[in-house]
CSV table of C-alpha atoms in Angstrom, one decimal:
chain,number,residue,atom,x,y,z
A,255,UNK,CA,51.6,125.5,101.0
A,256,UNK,CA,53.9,125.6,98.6
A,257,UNK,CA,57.5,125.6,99.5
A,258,UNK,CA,57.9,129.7,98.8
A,259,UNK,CA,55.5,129.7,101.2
A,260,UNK,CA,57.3,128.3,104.2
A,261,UNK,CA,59.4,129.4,106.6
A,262,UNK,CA,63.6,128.9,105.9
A,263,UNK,CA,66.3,128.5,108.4
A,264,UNK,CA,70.0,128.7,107.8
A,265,UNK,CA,72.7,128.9,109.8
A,266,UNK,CA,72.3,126.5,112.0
A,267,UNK,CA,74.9,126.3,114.8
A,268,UNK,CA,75.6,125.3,118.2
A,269,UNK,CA,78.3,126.8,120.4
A,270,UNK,CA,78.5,127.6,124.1
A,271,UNK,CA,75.4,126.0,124.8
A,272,UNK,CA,73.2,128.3,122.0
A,273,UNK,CA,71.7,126.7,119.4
A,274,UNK,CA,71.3,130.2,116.9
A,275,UNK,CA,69.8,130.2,113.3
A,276,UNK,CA,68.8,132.5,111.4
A,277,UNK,CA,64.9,132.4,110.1
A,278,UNK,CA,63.6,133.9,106.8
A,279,UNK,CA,59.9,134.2,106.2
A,280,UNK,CA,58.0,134.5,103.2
A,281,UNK,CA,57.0,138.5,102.5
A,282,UNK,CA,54.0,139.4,104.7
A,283,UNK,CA,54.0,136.6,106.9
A,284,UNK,CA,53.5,137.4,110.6
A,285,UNK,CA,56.4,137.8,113.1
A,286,UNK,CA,57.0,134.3,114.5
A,287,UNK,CA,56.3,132.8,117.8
A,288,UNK,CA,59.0,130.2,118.0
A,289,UNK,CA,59.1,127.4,120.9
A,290,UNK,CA,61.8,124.5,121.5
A,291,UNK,CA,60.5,121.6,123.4
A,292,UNK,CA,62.3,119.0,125.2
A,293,UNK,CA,59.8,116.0,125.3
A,294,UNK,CA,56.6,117.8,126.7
A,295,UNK,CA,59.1,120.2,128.3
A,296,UNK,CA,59.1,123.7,127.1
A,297,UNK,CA,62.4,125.7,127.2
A,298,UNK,CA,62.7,129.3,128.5
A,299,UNK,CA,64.5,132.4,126.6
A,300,UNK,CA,64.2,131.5,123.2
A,301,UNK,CA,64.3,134.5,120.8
A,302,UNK,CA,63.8,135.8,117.9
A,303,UNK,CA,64.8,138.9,116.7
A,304,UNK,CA,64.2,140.5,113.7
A,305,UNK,CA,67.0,141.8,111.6
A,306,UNK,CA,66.2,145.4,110.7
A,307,UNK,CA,68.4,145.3,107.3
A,308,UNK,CA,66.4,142.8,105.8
A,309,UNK,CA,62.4,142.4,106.3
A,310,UNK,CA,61.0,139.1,107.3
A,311,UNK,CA,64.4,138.1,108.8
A,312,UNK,CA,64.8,136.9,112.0
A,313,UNK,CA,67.6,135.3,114.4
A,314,UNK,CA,66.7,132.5,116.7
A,315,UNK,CA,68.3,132.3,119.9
A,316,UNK,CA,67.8,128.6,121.9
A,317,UNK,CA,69.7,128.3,125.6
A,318,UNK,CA,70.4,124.7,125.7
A,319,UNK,CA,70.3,123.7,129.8
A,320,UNK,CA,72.7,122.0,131.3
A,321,UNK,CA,70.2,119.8,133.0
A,322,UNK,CA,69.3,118.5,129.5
A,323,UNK,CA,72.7,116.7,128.6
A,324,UNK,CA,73.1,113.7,129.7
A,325,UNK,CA,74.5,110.0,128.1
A,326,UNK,CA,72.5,109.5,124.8
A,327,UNK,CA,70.6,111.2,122.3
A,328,UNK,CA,68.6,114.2,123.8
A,329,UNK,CA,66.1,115.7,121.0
A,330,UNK,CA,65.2,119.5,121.1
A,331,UNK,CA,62.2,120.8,119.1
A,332,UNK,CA,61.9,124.1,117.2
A,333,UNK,CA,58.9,124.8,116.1
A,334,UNK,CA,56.2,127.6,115.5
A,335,UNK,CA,53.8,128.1,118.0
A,336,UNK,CA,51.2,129.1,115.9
A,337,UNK,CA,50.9,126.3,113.5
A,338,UNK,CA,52.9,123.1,115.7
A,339,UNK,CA,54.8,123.2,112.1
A,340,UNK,CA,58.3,121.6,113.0
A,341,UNK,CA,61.2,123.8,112.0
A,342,UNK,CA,64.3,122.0,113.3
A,343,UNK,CA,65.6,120.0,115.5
A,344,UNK,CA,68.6,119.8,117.4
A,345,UNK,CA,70.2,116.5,118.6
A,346,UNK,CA,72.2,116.1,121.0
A,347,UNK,CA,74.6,112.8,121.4
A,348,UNK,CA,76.8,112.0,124.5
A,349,UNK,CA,78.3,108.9,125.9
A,350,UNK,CA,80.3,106.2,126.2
A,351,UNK,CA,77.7,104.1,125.2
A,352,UNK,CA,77.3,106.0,122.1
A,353,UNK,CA,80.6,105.7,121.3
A,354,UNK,CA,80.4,102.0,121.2
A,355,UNK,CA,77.6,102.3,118.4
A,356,UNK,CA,79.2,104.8,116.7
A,357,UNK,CA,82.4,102.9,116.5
A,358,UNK,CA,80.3,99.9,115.4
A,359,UNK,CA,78.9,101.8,112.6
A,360,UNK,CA,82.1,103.3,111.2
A,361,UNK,CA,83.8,99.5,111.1
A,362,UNK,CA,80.1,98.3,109.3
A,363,UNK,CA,80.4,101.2,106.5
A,364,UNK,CA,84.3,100.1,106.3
A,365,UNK,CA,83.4,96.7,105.7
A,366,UNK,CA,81.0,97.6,103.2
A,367,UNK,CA,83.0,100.1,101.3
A,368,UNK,CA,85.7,97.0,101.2
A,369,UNK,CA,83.1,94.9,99.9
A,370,UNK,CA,82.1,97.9,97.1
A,371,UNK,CA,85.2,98.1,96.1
A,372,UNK,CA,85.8,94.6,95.2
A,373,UNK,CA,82.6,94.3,93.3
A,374,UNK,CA,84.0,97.6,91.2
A,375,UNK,CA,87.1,96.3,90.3
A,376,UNK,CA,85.5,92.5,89.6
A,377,UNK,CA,83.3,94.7,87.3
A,378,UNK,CA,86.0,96.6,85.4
A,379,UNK,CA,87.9,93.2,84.8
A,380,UNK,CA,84.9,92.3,82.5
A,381,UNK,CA,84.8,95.3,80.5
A,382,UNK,CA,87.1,95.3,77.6
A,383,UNK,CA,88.5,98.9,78.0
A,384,UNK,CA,89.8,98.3,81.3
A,385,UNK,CA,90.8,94.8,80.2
A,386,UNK,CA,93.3,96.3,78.1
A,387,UNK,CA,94.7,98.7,80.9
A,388,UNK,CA,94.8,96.3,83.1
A,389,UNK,CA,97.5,94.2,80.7
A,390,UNK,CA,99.2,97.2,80.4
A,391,UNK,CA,100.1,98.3,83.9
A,392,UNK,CA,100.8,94.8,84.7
A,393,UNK,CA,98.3,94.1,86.9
């Protein structure tokens, strides 16, 4: 297929525990027959509705259940029934446990940005122009 072919969301957005997007399908494509899945679990009340201003557009409605967060990363599927063809997916991250990682990775890419900067100003030090600037501000 080629990619004017395929399915488009936009607007992706969680709030109050409804993941909403909205879907736009290429010109005489079939209505779609969205699912979310959580692991082989399939989630209830998703909809799509179509927009009657503009054709082949449609707003996706996803409850997220309250049973479903929990410490970690929780994955959601959204895909068309029809073809299995993966359309998004929503993630879901809670915990303190997380927190730890997440922390560990924010002091990593500060420690690597450090490290990037040092190598850039090493580099400008050998290249004439900014030798010259570098005499001039004194530094």
């Amino acid at each position: 297929m080629r990619p004017a072919d395929l399915p488009r969301l936009s607007g992706e957005r969680l709030q109050a525990g409804l993941w909403e997007a909205v879907l736009d399908l290429p010109a005489g494509a079939p209505p779609p027959g969205i699912e979310a899945l959580y692991g082989d679990r399939t989630l209830p009340g998703v909809t799509a509705c179509p927009d009657p201003d503009r054709p082949g557009r449609h707003r996706l409605s996803v409850p997220i259940p309250a049973d479903l967060l929990s410490d970690g990363v929780q994955n959601v599927l959204i895909r068309d029934r029809s073809t299995g063809t993966t359309l998004a997916h929503v993630s879901i991250l809670a915990g303190a446990v997380l927190e730890r990682d997440v922390r560990a990775e924010l002091d990593q890419m500060r420690a690597e940005l450090d490290l990037l900067k040092r190598a850039f100003r090493d580099h400008c030090r050998e290249i004439p122009v900014f030798q010259r600037l570098s005499q001039r501000s004194g530094s």
